[in-house]
Coordinates of C-alpha atoms and ligand atoms in Angstrom, one line a residue:
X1 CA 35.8 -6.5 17.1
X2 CA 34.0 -9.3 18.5
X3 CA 34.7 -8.8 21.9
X4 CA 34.3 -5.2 22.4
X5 CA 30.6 -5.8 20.5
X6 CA 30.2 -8.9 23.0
X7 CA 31.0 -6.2 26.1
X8 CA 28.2 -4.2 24.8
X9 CA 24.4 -3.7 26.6
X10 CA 21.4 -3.6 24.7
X11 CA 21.6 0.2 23.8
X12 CA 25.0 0.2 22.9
X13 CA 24.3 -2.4 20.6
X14 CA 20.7 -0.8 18.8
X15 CA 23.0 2.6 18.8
X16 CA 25.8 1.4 17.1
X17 CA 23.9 -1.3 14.6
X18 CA 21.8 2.1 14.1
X19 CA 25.1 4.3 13.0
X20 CA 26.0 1.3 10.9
X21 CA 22.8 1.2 9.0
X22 CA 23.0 5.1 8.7
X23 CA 26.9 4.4 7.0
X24 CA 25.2 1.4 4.8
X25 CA 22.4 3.3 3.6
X26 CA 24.6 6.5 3.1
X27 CA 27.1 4.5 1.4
X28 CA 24.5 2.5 -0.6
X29 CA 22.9 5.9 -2.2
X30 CA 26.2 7.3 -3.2
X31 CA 26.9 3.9 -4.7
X32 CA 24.3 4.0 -6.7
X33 CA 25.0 8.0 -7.7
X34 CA 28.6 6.8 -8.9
X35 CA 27.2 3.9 -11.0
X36 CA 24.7 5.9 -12.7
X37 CA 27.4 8.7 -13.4
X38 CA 30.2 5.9 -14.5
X39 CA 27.9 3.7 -16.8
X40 CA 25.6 6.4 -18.0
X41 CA 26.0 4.8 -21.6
X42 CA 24.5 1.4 -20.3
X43 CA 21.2 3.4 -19.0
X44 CA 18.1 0.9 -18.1
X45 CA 15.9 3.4 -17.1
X46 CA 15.8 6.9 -19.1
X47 CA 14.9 8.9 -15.8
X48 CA 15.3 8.5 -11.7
X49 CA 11.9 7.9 -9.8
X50 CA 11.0 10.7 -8.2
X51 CA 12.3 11.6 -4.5
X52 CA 9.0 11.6 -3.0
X53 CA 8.7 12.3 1.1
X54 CA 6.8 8.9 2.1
X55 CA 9.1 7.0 0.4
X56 CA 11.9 8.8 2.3
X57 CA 10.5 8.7 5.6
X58 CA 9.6 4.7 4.9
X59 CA 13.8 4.4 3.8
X60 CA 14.4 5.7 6.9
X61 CA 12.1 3.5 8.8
X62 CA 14.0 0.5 7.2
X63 CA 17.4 2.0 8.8
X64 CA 15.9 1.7 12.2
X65 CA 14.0 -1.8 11.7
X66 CA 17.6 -3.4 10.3
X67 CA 19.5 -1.3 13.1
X68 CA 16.6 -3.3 15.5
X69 CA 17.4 -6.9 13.4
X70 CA 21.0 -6.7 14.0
X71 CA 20.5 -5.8 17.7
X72 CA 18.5 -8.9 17.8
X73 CA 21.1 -10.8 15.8
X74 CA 24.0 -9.6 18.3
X75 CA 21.6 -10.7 21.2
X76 CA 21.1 -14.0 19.8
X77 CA 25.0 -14.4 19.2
X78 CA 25.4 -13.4 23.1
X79 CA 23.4 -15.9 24.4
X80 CA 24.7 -18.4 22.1
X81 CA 22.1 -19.0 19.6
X82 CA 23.9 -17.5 16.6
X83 CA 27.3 -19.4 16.6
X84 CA 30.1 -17.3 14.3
X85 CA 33.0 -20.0 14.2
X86 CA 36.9 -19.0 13.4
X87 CA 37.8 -18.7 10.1
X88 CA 39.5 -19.4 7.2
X89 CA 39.3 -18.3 3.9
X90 CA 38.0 -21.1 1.9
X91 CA 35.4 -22.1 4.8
X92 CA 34.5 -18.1 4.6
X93 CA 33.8 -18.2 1.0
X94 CA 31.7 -21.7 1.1
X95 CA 29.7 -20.2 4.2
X96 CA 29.6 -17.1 2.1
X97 CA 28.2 -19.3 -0.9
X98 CA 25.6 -21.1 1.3
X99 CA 24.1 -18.2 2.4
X100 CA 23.8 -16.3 -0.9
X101 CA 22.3 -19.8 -2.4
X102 CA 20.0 -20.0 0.6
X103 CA 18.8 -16.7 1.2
X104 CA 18.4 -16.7 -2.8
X105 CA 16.0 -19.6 -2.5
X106 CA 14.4 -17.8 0.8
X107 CA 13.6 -14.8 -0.8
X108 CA 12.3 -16.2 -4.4
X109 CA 9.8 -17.8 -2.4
X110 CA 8.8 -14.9 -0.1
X111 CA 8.8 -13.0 -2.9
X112 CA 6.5 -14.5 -5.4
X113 CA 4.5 -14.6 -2.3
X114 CA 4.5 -11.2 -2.0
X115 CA 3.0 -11.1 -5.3
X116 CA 0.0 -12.8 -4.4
X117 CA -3.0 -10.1 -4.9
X118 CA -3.7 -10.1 -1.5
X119 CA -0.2 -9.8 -0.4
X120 CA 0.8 -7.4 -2.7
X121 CA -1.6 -4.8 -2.2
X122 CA -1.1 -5.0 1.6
X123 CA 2.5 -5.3 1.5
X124 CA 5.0 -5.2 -1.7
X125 CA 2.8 -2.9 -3.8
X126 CA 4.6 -0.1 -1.5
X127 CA 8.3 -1.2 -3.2
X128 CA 6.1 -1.2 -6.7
X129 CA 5.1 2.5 -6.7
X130 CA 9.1 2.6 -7.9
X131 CA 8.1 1.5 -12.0
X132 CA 11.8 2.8 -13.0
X133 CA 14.1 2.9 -9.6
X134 CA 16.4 5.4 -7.9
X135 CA 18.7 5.4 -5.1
X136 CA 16.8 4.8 -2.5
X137 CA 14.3 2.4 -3.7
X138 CA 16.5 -0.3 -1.8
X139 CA 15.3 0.8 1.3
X140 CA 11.9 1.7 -0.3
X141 CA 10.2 -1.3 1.7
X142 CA 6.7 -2.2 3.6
X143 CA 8.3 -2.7 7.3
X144 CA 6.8 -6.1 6.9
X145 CA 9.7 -6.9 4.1
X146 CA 12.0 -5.4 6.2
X147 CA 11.2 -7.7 9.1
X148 CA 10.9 -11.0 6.5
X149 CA 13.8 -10.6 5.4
X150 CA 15.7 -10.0 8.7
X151 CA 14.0 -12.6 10.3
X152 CA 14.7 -14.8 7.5
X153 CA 18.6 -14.0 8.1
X154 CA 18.6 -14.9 11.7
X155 CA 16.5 -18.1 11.5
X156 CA 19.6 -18.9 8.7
X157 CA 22.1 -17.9 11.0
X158 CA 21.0 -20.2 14.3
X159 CA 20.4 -22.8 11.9
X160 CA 23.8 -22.7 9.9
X161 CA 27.0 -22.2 12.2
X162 CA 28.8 -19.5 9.7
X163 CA 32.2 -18.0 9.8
X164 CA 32.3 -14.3 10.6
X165 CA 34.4 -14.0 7.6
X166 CA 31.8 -15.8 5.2
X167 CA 29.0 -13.3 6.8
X168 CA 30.7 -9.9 6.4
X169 CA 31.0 -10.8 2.8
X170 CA 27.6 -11.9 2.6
X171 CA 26.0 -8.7 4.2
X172 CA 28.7 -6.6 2.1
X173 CA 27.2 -9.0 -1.2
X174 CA 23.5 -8.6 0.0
X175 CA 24.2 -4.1 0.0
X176 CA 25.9 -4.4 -3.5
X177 CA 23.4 -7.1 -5.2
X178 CA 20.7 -4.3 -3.8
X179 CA 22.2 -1.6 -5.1
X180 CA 23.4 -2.8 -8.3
X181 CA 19.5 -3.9 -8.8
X182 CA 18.3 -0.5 -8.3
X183 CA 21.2 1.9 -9.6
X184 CA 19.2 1.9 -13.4
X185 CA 22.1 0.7 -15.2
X186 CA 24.3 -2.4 -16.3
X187 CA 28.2 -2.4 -15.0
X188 CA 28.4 -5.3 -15.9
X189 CA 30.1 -6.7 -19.2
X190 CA 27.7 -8.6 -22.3
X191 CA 30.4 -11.3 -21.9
X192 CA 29.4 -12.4 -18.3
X193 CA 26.4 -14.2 -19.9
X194 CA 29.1 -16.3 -21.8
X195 CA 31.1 -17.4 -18.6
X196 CA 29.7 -20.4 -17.0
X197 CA 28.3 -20.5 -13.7
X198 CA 28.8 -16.2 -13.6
X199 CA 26.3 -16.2 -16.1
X200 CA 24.0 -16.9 -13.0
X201 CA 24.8 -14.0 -11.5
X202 CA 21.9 -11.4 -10.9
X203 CA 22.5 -8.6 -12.7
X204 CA 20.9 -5.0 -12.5
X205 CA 19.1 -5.7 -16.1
X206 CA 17.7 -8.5 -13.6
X207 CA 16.0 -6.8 -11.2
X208 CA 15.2 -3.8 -13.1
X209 CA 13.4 -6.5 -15.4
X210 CA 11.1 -7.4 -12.4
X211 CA 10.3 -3.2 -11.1
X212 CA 9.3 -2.9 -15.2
X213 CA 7.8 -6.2 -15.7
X214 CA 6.7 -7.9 -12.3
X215 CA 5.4 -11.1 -13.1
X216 CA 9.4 -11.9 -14.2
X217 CA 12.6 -12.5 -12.3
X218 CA 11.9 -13.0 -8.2
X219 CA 15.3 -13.7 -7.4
X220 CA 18.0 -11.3 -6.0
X221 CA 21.4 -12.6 -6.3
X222 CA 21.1 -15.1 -8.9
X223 CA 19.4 -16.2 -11.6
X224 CA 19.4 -19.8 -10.7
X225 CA 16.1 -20.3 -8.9
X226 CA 14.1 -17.8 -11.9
X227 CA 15.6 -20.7 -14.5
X228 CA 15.1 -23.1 -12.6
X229 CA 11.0 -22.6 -11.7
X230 CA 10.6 -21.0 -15.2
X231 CA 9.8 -17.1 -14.5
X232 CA 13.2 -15.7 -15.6
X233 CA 11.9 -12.9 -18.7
X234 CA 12.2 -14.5 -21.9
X235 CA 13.7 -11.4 -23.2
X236 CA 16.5 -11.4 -20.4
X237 CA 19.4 -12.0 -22.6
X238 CA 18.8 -9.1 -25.2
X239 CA 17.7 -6.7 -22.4
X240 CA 21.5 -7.2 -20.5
X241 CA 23.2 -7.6 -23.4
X242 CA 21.7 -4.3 -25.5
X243 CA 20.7 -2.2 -22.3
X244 CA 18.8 0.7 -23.5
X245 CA 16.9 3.3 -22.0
X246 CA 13.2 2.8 -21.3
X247 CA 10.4 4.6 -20.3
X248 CA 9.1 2.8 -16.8
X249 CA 6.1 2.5 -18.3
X250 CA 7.0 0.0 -21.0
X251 CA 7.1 -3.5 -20.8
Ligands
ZN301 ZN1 13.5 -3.5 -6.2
ZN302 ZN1 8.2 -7.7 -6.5

């Protein structure tokens, strides 16, 4: 796969990152469509946010801004400033670890950030107007966000020499984790808060618990760095453990 991407020109590459984002985003929605038919007894959210056209055209802007970030990622990897190293499967999950823990940490920051009056009503208030979610709130962003987080990504990536193995899972972890977060219910079990270390994991209560309460729960695919800085909800454990339908309006 590498080497017929590496024999690509620029065009080739922006055309066929584009297609992928098209197959991610596609793939995302239905995602979300089968989790909400599946676990409609563990229902978050008692409705879908409405489809509305801005909000479609700005999903569709993110497909062609991450179709632009991974053309810039594959440029960087041509020239050499994005090494992908041969892999194993241990090294793959560690790298795949690392980035999840790092981009975690990236993000928590950005985003309370992007909470910052100013901030948020230039930037992330757009990704707000979703109060409950639904399928595409994912890709529901301000271009900026779009852009912060890709550039965030590749500054990771020519800093950290990963394994292509470690970031295939990672970009396959980053798609669930978003659309677990926005599908409006919980798959997962009331157990996993029992098991050490999974216990961490972010859950869709999680992120749901930030679009209904957003001074609470920053973080994307973990809980860790919410526990650790104090703004995890208070209310987190009863909210995963008894999910029930609410009205986006409560808090
Ligand atoms: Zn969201
Ligand atoms: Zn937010």
């Amino acid at each position: 796969m590498l080497e017929n991407l590496s024999q690509f020109g620029l065009h080739e590459a922006f055309w066929f990152f584009l297609a992928l984002n098209a197959v991610i985003f596609t793939g995302s929605v239905v995602g979300c469509l089968v989790l909400a038919r599946v676990y409609g007894g563990r229902r978050i959210f008692d409705r879908w946010e409405p489809w509305r056209g801005i909000e479609m055209a700005a999903a569709l802007g993110s497909i062609l801004l991450n179709a632009a970030i991974s053309a810039a990622g594959w440029w960087l990897w041509k020239r050499g400033s994005i090494a992908l190293v041969p892999s194993t499967v241990p090294r793959a999950a560690l790298d795949c670890l690392v980035m999840i823990l790092a981009m975690d940490l990236g993000m928590y920051a950005f985003h309370r950030l992007a909470h910052h009056p100013w901030v948020f009503a230039l930037v992330h208030r757009f990704h707000h107007r979703h109060e409950a979610t639904n399928p595409i709130s994912l890709f529901v962003l301000h271009p900026a966000e779009v852009l912060g987080f890709g550039g965030l990504m590749l500054v990771f990536l020519v800093l950290y020499p990963m394994t292509l193995g470690g970031l295939l899972a990672f970009l396959f972890l980053n798609v669930a984790f978003g659309t677990l977060g926005h599908s409006g219910v919980e798959p997962f079990p009331e157990r996993l808060r029992s098991v050490p270390v999974l216990r961490l994991v972010g859950t869709s209560t999680f992120h749901a618990g930030h679009h209904r309460t957003p001074g609470h729960n920053f973080g994307f695919y973990t809980l860790l760095w919410d526990q650790l800085f104090g703004t995890l909800h208070p209310d987190y454990d009863r909210q995963f453990r008894h999910p029930r339908p609410c009205s986006s309006d409560a808090s």
